Coordinates of C-alpha atoms in Angstrom, one line a residue:
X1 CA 55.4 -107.8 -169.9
X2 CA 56.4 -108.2 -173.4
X3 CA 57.9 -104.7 -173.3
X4 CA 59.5 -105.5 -170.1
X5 CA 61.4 -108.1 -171.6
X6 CA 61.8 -106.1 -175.2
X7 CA 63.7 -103.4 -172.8
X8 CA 66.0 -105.8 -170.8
X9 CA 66.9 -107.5 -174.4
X10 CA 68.0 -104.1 -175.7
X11 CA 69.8 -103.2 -172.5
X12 CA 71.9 -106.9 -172.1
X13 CA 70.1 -107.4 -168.9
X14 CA 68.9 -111.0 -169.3
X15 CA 72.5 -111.7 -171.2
X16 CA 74.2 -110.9 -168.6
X17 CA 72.5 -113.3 -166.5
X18 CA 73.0 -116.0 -168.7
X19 CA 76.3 -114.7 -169.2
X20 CA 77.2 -115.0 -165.6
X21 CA 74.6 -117.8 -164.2
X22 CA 73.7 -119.9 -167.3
X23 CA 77.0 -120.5 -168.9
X24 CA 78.7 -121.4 -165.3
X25 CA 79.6 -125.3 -165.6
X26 CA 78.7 -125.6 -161.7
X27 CA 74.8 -124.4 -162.9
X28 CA 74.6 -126.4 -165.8
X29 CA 75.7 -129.8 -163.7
X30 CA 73.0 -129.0 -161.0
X31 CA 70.5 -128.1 -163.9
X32 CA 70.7 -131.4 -165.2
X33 CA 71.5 -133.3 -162.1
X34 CA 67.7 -131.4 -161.1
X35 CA 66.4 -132.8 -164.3
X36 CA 67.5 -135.7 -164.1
X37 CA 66.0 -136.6 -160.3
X38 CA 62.5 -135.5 -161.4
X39 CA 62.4 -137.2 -164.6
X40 CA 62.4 -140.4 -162.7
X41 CA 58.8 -139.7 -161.6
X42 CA 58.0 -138.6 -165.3
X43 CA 59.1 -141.9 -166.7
X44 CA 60.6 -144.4 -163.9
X45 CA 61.5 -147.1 -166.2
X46 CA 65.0 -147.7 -166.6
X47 CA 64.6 -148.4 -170.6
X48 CA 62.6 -145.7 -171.5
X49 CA 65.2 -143.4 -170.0
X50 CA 67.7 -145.1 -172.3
X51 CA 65.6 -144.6 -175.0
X52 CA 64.8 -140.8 -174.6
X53 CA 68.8 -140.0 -174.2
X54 CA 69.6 -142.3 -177.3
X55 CA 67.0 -139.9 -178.9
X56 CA 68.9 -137.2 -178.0
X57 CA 72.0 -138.0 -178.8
X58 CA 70.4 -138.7 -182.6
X59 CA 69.2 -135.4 -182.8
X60 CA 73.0 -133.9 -181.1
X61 CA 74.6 -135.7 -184.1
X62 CA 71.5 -134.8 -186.3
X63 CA 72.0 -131.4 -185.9
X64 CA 76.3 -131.9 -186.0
X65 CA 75.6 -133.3 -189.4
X66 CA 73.3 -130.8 -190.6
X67 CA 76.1 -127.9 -189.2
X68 CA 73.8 -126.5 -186.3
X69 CA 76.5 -127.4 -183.7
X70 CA 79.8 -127.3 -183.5
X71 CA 81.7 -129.5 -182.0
X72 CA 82.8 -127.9 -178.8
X73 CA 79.0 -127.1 -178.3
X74 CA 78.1 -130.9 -179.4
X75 CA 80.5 -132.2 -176.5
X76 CA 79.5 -130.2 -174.0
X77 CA 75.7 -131.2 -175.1
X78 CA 77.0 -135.0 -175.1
X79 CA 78.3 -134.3 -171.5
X80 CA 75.3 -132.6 -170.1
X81 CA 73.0 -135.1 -171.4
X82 CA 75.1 -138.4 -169.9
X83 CA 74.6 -136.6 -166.9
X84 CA 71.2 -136.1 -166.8
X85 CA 71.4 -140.0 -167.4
X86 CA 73.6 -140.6 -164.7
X87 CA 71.9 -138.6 -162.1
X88 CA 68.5 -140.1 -163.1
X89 CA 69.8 -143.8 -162.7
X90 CA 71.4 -142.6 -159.5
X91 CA 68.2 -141.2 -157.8
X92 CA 66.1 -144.3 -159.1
X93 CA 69.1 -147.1 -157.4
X94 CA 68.4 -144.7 -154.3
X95 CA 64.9 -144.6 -154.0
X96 CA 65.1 -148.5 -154.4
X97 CA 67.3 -149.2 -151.2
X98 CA 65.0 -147.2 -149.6
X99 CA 61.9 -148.5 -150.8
X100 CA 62.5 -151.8 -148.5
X101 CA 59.3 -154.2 -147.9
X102 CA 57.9 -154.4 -144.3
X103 CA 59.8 -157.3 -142.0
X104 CA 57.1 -159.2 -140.8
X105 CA 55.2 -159.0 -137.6
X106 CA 56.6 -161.2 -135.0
X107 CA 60.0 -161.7 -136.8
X108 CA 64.0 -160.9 -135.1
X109 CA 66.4 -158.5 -136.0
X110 CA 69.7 -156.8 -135.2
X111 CA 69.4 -153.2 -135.2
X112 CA 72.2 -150.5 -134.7
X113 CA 71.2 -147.6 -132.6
X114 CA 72.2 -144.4 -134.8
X115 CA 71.2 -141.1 -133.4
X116 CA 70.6 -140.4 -129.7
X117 CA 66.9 -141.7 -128.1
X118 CA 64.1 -139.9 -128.6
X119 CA 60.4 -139.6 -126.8
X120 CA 57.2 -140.2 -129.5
X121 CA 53.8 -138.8 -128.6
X122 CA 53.0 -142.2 -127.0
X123 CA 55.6 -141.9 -124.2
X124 CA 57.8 -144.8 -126.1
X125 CA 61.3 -144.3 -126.4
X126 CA 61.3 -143.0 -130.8
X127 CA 65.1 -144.6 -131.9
X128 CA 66.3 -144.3 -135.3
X129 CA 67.7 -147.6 -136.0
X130 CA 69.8 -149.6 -138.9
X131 CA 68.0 -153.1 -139.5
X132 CA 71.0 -155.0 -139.9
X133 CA 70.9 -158.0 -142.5
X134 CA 72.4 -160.9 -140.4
X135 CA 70.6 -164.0 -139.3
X136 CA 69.4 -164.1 -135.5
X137 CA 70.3 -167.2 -134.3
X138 CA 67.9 -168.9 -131.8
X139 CA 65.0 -167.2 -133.1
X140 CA 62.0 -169.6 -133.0
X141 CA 59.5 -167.4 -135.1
X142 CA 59.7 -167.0 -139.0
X143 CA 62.4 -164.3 -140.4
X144 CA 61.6 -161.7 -142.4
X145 CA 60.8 -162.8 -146.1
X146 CA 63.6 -160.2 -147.2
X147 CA 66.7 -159.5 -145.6
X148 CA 66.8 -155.4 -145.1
X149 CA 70.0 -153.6 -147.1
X150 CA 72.8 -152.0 -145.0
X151 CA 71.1 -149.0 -145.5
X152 CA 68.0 -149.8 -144.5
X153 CA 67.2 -147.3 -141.7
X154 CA 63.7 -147.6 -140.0
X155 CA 62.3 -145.4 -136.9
X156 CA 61.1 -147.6 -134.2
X157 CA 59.1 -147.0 -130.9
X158 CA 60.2 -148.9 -128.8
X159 CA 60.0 -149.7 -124.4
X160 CA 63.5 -149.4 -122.9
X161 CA 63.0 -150.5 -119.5
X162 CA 66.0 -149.2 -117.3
X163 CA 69.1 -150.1 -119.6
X164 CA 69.2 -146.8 -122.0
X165 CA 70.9 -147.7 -125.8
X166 CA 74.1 -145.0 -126.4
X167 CA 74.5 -144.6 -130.3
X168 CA 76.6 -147.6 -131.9
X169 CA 75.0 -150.2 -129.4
X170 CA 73.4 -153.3 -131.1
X171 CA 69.7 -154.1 -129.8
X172 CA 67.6 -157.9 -130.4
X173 CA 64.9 -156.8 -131.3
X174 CA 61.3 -158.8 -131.8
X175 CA 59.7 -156.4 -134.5
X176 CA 55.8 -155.6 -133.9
X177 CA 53.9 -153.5 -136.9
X178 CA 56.0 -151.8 -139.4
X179 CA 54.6 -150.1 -142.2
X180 CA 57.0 -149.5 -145.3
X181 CA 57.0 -146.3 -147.7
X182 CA 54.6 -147.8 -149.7
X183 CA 52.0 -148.6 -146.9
X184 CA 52.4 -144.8 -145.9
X185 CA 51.3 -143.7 -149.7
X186 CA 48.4 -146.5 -149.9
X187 CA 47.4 -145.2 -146.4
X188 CA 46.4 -141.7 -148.1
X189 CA 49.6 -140.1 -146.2
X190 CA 51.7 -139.3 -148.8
X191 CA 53.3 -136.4 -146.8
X192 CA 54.6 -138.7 -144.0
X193 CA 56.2 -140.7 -146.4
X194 CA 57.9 -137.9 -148.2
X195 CA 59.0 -136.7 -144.9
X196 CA 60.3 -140.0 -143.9
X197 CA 61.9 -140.5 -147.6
X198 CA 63.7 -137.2 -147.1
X199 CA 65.4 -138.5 -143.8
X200 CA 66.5 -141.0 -145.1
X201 CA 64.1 -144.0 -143.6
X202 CA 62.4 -146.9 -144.8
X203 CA 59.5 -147.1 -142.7
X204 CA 58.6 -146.6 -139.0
X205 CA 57.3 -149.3 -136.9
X206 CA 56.9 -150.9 -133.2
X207 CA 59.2 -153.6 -131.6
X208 CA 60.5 -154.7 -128.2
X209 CA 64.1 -155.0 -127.0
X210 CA 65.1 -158.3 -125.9
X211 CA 69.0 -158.1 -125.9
X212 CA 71.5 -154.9 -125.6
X213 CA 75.1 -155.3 -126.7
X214 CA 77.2 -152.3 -125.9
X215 CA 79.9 -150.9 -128.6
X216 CA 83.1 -149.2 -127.1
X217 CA 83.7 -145.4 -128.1
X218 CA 87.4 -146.6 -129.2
X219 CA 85.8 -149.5 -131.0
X220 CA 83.4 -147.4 -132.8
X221 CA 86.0 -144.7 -133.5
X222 CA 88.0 -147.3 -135.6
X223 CA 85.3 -148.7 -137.6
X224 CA 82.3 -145.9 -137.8
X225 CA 83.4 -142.5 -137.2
X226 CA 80.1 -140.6 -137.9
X227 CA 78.5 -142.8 -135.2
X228 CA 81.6 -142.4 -133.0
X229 CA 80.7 -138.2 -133.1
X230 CA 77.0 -138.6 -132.7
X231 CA 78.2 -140.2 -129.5
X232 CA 79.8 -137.7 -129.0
X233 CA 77.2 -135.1 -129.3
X234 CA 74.8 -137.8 -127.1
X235 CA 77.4 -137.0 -124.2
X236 CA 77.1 -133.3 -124.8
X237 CA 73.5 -133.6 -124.5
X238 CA 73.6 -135.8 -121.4
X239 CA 76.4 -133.6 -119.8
X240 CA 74.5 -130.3 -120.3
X241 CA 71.7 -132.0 -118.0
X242 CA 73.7 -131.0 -115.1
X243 CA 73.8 -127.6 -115.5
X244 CA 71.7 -126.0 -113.1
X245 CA 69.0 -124.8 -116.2
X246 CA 65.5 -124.9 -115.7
X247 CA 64.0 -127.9 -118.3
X248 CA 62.8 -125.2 -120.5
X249 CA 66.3 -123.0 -120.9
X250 CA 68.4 -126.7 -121.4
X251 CA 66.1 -127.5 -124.1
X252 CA 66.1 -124.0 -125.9
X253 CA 70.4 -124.0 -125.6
X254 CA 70.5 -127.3 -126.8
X255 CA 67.9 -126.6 -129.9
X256 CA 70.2 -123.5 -130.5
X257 CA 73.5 -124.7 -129.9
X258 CA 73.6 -128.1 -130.8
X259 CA 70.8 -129.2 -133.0
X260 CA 69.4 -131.3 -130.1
X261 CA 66.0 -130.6 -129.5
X262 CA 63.3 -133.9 -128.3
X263 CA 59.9 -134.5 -129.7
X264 CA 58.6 -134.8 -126.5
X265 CA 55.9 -132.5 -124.8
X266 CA 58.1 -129.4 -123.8
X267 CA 60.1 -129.9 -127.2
X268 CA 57.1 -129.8 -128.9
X269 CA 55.6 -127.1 -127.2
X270 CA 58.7 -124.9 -127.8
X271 CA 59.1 -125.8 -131.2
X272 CA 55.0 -124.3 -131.9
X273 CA 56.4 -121.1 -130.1
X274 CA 58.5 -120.1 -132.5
X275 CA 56.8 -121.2 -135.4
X276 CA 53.9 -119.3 -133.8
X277 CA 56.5 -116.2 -133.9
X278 CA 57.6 -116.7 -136.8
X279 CA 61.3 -117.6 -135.6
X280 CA 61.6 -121.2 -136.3
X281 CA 64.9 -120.9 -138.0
X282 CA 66.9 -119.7 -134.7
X283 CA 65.4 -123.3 -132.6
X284 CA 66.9 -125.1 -135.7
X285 CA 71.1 -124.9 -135.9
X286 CA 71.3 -123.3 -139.3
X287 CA 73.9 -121.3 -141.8
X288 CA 73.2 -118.3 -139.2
X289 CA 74.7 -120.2 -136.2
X290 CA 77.7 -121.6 -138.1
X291 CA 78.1 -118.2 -139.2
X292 CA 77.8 -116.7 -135.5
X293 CA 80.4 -119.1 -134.4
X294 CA 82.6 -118.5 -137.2
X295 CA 82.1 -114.8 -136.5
X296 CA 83.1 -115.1 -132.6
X297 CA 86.4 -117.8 -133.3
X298 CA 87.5 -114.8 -136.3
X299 CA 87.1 -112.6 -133.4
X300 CA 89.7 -114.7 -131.1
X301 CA 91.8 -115.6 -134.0
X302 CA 92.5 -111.3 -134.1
X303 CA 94.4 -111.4 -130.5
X304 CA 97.0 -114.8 -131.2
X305 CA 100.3 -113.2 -131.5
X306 CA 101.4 -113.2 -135.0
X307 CA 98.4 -115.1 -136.9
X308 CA 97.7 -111.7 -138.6
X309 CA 101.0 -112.1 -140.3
X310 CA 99.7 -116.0 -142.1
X311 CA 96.4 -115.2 -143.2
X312 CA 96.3 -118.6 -145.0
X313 CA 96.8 -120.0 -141.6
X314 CA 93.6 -117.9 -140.3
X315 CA 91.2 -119.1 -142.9
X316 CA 92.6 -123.2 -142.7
X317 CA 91.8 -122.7 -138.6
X318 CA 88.2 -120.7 -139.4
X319 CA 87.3 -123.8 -141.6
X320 CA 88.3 -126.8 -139.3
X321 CA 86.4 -124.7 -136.4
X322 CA 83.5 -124.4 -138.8
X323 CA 83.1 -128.1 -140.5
X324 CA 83.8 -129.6 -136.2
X325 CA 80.8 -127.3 -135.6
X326 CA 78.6 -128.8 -138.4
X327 CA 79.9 -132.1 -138.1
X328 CA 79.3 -132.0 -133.9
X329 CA 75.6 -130.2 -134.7
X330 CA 74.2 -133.1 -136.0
X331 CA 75.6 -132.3 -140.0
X332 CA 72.1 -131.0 -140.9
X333 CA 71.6 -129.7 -144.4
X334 CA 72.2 -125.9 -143.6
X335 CA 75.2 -126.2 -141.5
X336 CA 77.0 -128.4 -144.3
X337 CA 75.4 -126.0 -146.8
X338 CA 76.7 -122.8 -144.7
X339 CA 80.3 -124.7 -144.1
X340 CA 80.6 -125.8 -148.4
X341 CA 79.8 -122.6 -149.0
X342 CA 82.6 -121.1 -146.7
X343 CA 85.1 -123.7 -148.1
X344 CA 84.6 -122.4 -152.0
X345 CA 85.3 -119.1 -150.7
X346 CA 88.2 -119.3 -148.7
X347 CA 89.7 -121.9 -151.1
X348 CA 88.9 -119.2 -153.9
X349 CA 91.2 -116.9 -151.5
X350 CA 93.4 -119.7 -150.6
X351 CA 94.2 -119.5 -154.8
X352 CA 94.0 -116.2 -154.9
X353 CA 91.3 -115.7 -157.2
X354 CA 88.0 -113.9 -156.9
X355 CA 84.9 -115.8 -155.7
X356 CA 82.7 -116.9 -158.1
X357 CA 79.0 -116.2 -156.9
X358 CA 77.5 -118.9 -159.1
X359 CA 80.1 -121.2 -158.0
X360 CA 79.7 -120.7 -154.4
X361 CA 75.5 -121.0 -154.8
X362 CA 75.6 -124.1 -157.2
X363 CA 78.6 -126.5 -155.8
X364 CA 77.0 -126.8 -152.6
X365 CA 74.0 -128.0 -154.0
X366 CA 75.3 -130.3 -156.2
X367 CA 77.5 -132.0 -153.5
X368 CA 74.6 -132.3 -151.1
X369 CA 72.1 -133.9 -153.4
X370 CA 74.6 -136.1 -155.0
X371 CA 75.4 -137.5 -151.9
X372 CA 71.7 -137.5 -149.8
X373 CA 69.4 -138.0 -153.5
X374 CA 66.2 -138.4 -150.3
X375 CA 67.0 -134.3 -149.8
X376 CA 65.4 -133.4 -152.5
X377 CA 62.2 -134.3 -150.4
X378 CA 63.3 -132.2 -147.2
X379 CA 61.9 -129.0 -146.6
X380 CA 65.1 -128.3 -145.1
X381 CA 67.1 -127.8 -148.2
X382 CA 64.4 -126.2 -149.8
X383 CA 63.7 -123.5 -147.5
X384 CA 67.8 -123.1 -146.6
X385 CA 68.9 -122.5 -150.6
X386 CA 65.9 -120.0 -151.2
X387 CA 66.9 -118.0 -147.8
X388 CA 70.3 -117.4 -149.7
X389 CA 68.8 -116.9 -153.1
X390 CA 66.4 -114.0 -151.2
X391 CA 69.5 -112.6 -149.5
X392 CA 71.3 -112.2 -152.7
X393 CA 68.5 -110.5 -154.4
X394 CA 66.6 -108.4 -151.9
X395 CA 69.1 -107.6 -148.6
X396 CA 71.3 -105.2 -150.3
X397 CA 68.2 -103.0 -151.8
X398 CA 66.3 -103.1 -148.3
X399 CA 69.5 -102.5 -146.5
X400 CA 70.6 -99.3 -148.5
X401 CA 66.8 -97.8 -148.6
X402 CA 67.3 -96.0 -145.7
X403 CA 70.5 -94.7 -146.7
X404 CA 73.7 -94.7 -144.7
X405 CA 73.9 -95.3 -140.9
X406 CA 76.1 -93.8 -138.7
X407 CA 75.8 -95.2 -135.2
X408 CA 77.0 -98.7 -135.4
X409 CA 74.3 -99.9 -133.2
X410 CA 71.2 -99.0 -135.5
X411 CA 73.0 -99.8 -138.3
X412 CA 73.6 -103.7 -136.7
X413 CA 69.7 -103.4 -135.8
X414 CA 68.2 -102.2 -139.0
X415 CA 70.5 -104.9 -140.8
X416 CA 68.9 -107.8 -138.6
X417 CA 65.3 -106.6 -139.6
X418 CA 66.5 -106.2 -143.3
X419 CA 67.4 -109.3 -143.8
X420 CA 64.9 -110.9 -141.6
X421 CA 62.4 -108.7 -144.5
X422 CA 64.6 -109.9 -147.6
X423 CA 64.2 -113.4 -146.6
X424 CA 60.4 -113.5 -145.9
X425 CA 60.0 -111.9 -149.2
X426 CA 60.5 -116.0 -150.6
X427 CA 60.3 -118.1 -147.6
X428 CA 56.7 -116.6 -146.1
X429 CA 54.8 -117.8 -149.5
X430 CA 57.1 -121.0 -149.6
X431 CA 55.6 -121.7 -145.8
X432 CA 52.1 -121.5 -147.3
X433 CA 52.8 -123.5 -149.9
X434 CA 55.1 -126.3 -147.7
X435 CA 53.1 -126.2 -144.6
X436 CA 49.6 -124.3 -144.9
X437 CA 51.2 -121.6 -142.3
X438 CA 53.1 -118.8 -141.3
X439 CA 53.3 -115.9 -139.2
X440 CA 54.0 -111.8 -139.3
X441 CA 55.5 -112.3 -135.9
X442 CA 58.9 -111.8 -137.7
X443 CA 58.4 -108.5 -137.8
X444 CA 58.1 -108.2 -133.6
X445 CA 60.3 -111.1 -133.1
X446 CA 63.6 -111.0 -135.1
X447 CA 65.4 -108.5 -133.3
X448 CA 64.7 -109.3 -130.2
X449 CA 65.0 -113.1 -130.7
X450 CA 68.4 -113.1 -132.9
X451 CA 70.3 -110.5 -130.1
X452 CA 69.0 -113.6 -127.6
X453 CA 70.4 -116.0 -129.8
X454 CA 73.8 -114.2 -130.3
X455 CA 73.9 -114.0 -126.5
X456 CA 72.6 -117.2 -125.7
X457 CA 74.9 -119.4 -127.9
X458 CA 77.8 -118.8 -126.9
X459 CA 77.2 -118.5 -123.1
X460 CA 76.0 -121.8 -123.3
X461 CA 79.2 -123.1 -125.6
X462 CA 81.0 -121.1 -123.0
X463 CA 79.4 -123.2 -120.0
X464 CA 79.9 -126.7 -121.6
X465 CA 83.9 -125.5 -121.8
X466 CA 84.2 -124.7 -118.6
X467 CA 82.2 -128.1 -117.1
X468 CA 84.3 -129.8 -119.2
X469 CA 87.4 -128.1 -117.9
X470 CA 86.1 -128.8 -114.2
X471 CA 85.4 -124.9 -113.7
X472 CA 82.8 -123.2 -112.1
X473 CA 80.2 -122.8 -114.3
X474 CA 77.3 -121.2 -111.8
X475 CA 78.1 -117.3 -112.4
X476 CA 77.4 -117.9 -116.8
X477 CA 74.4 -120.5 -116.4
X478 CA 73.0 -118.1 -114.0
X479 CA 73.2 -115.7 -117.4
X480 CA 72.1 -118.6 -119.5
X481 CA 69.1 -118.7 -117.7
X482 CA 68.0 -115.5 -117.6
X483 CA 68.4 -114.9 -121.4
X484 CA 66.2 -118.5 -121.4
X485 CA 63.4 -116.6 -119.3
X486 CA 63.9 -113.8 -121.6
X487 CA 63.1 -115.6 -124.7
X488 CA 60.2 -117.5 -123.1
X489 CA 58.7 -114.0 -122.2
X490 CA 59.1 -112.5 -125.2
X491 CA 57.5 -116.1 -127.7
X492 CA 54.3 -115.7 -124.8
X493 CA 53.8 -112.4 -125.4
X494 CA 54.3 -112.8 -129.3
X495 CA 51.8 -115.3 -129.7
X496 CA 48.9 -113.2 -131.3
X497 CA 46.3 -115.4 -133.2
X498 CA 46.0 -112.0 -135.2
X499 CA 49.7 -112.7 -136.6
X500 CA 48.9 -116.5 -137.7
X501 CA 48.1 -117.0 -141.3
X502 CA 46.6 -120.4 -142.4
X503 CA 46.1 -120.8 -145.9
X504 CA 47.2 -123.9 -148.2
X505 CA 49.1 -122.2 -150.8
X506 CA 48.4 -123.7 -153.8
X507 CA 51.6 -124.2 -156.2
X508 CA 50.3 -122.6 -159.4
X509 CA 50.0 -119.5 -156.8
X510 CA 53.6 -119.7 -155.5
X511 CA 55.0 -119.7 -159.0
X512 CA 52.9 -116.8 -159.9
X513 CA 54.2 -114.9 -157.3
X514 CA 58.0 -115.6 -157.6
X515 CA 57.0 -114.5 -161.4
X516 CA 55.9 -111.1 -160.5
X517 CA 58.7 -110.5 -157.8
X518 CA 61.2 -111.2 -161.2
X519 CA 59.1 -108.7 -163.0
X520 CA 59.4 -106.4 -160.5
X521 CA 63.2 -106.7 -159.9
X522 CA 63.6 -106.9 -163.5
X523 CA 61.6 -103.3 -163.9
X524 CA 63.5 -101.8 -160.6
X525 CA 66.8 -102.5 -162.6
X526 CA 66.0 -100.9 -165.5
X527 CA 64.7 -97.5 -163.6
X528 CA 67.8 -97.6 -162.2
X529 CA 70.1 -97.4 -164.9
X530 CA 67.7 -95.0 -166.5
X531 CA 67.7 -92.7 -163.7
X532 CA 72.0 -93.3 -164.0
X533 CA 71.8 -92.6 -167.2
X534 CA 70.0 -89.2 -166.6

């Protein structure tokens, strides 16, 4: 190893990294906005944090003094290091409206319904709900000792009865037992509570409804937009249960399409057959759907008359398609990844500059954990940045082992199981180490499976166009259900315990590993100049 590096210090290899990734402005801000999250846990007082960055600025001005920096190096250091500040105060103030004590049993509340009705294990109707901090008049039992924040979001099971909440509607609620974050980590379930920490919840508890008030869509269009399109997506959901799909097929288009898969039984059950195929990431709407339907409008875009001629034009219409199709999925972390990343690129080309690579990777990041702090908890973000980082590294050397292809379809085939290879390369020992599992099925399933997808999408985008448009929609959902029959047929016959792996990755392992795949790329970079060189 010590050679290794000797060899890449002669040859400028790990200069050049720094020269291209360290020295980028967009790296250095999500270094220290990283830094600064995690310090909280290393020292979450407030003061001490104070103190340590007083410390260093001392020993910035220290070393000014002394003639060890100069002063465009000391103001960048300055910057970086109020930053770190900054992002560590702004983690800890979110953590704290998040951290709300449990209402008491027995007390009233106004909640506001914000993401469509879900089904729990126990049959209750699951709703994710804003507790909202008003007084409830009338109530005869004690209020809650603390009045919840606005953003105090709680997930409640709850028994509907016939009258079915739409997002936006106001319920009276009497609250039964709610557990907090806090109750979650003395309970011993620390993982539950990270999970609910990175959605963005307080707690989860039990109520009953005793009053509905309904919200208009116009109403709620004026005043809360984001609710206004979850709505919206609600009614897309609702709508598509009048296709003539079998309950299994509506689910899988829905999970594909529009990010709207239940926890109920079949939703379950679906869910463990692709994880047990290793294809999770297709149920999920992800960077490779926004891409897929970024792909097919480009592809429309090509036959309007004289759109070639305004390329400017092309892009501005391939981003508004893209951000409507995060924003309608459900704005999960790798659509609005996916779509950032698009924007920094076209907008590079927009300017009329080249894209920066660092740029594109980093901003995204930054913007998404500056505005959700909680995702640096999720899985989610996690697993969607390190699928790009293995893309970058290992598609283009697995993709060009084989040499060049001729016939387009092998080539389109052999690309889908290179990069299904490149990205398993990081995510499968990241699945250990996240959730004690993971399958080879990836290596039967992802051709199969993603040419479903491709298929499947937008024949089912297709038929919520035409229902919409009060067409005939029988001759595609007919299609739609046969690729749905398809899929099932292909995740039964894929599930082979022999493919499962079980095996609690330990951390210390994980980074070992990722340390030995550097190596390795490090030592494949330097045979290949040599054998250049030669």
């Amino acid at each position: 190893m010590p050679s290794l590096l000797g060899r890449s210090l002669e040859r400028g290899l790990l200069g050049q990294l720094w020269d291209r990734w360290g020295r980028s402005p967009a790296v250095q801000l999500l270094a220290c906005l990283l830094l600064g999250y995690l310090s909280y846990y290393a020292y979450p007082h407030p003061q001490l944090a104070l103190g340590l960055t007083g410390g260093g600025l001392l020993l910035l001005l220290l070393g000014r003094r002394f003639g060890v920096w100069r002063w465009g190096s000391l103001l960048r250091g300055l910057l970086l290091l109020l930053c770190l500040l900054l992002a560590r105060l702004h983690y800890g103030a979110r953590l704290t409206e998040l951290q709300q004590p449990a209402p008491p049993s027995g007390s009233y509340a106004r909640a506001q319904l914000l993401a469509p009705s879900d089904q729990a294990r126990s049959g209750r109707a699951l709703l994710r709900l804003a507790l909202l901090p008003e007084p409830v008049s009338g109530a005869k039992e004690p209020q809650a000792t603390a009045e919840p924040s606005p953003s105090s979001h709680w997930l409640l099971e709850l028994d509907l009865g016939d009258e079915v909440p739409r997002v936006g509607d106001t319920l009276l609620l009497r609250l039964g037992r709610m557990r907090g974050l806090e109750g979650y980590t003395e309970a011993g379930v620390a993982g539950y509570a990270h999970y609910l920490l990175s959605q963005g919840l307080s707690g989860r508890g039990r109520g009953e409804v005793l009053a509905l008030s309904r919200c208009s869509s116009a109403q709620l269009l004026t005043t809360q937009p984001r609710l206004a399109l979850e709505r919206l997506r609600e009614g897309i959901s609702r709508r598509a249960s009048e296709l003539p799909l079998s309950s299994y097929t509506r689910q899988l288009a829905l999970g594909m399409s529009l990010g709207s898969l239940g926890h109920d039984a079949e939703g379950r059950q679906l869910r463990e057959d692709f994880v047990a195929v290793g294809a999770a990431q297709l149920l999920a709407v992800s960077g490779f759907h926004l891409a897929l339907v970024v792909g097919l409008l480009s592809l429309l875009l090509r036959y309007v008359p004289g759109l070639s001629e305004h390329p400017r034009l092309r892009w501005g219409l391939l981003l508004v398609g893209a951000w409507s199709f995060s924003l309608l999925t459900g704005a999960s972390i790798p659509t609005i990844r996916a779509a950032l990343m698009l924007s920094l690129y076209l907008g590079a080309k927009f300017l009329g500059r080249p894209p920066s690579l660092p740029e594109i990777f980093a901003w995204p990041l930054v913007l998404q954990l500056l505005g959700l702090p909680e995702s640096l908890h999720s899985a989610s973000l996690v697993l969607s940045y390190v699928a790009m980082l293995a893309i970058y590294l290992f598609y283009g050397p697995i993709y060009r082992s084989v040499g060049r292809l001729q016939l387009r379809p092998l080539a389109w085939m052999w690309g889908v199981l290179a990069m299904s290879l490149a990205v398993q390369l990081l995510l499968f020992p990241l699945s250990l180490q996240l959730f004690g599992r993971s399958s080879l099925g990836f290596l039967l399933s992802a051709l199969p499976l993603t040419a479903a997808a491709c298929l499947l999408i937008p024949s089912f985008l297709g038929c919520l166009l035409l229902q919409l448009l009060g067409l005939p929609t029988a001759w595609l959902s007919t299609f739609v259900e046969y690729l749905g029959t398809s899929v099932r047929q292909l995740t039964e016959g894929l599930c082979l315990e022999a493919l499962q792996l079980r095996y609690p990755l330990p951390l210390w392992a994980l980074l070992l590993y990722y340390a030995l795949l550097a190596l390795g790329l490090l030592s494949l970079t330097l045979l290949r100049e040599q054998r250049a060189r030669l």
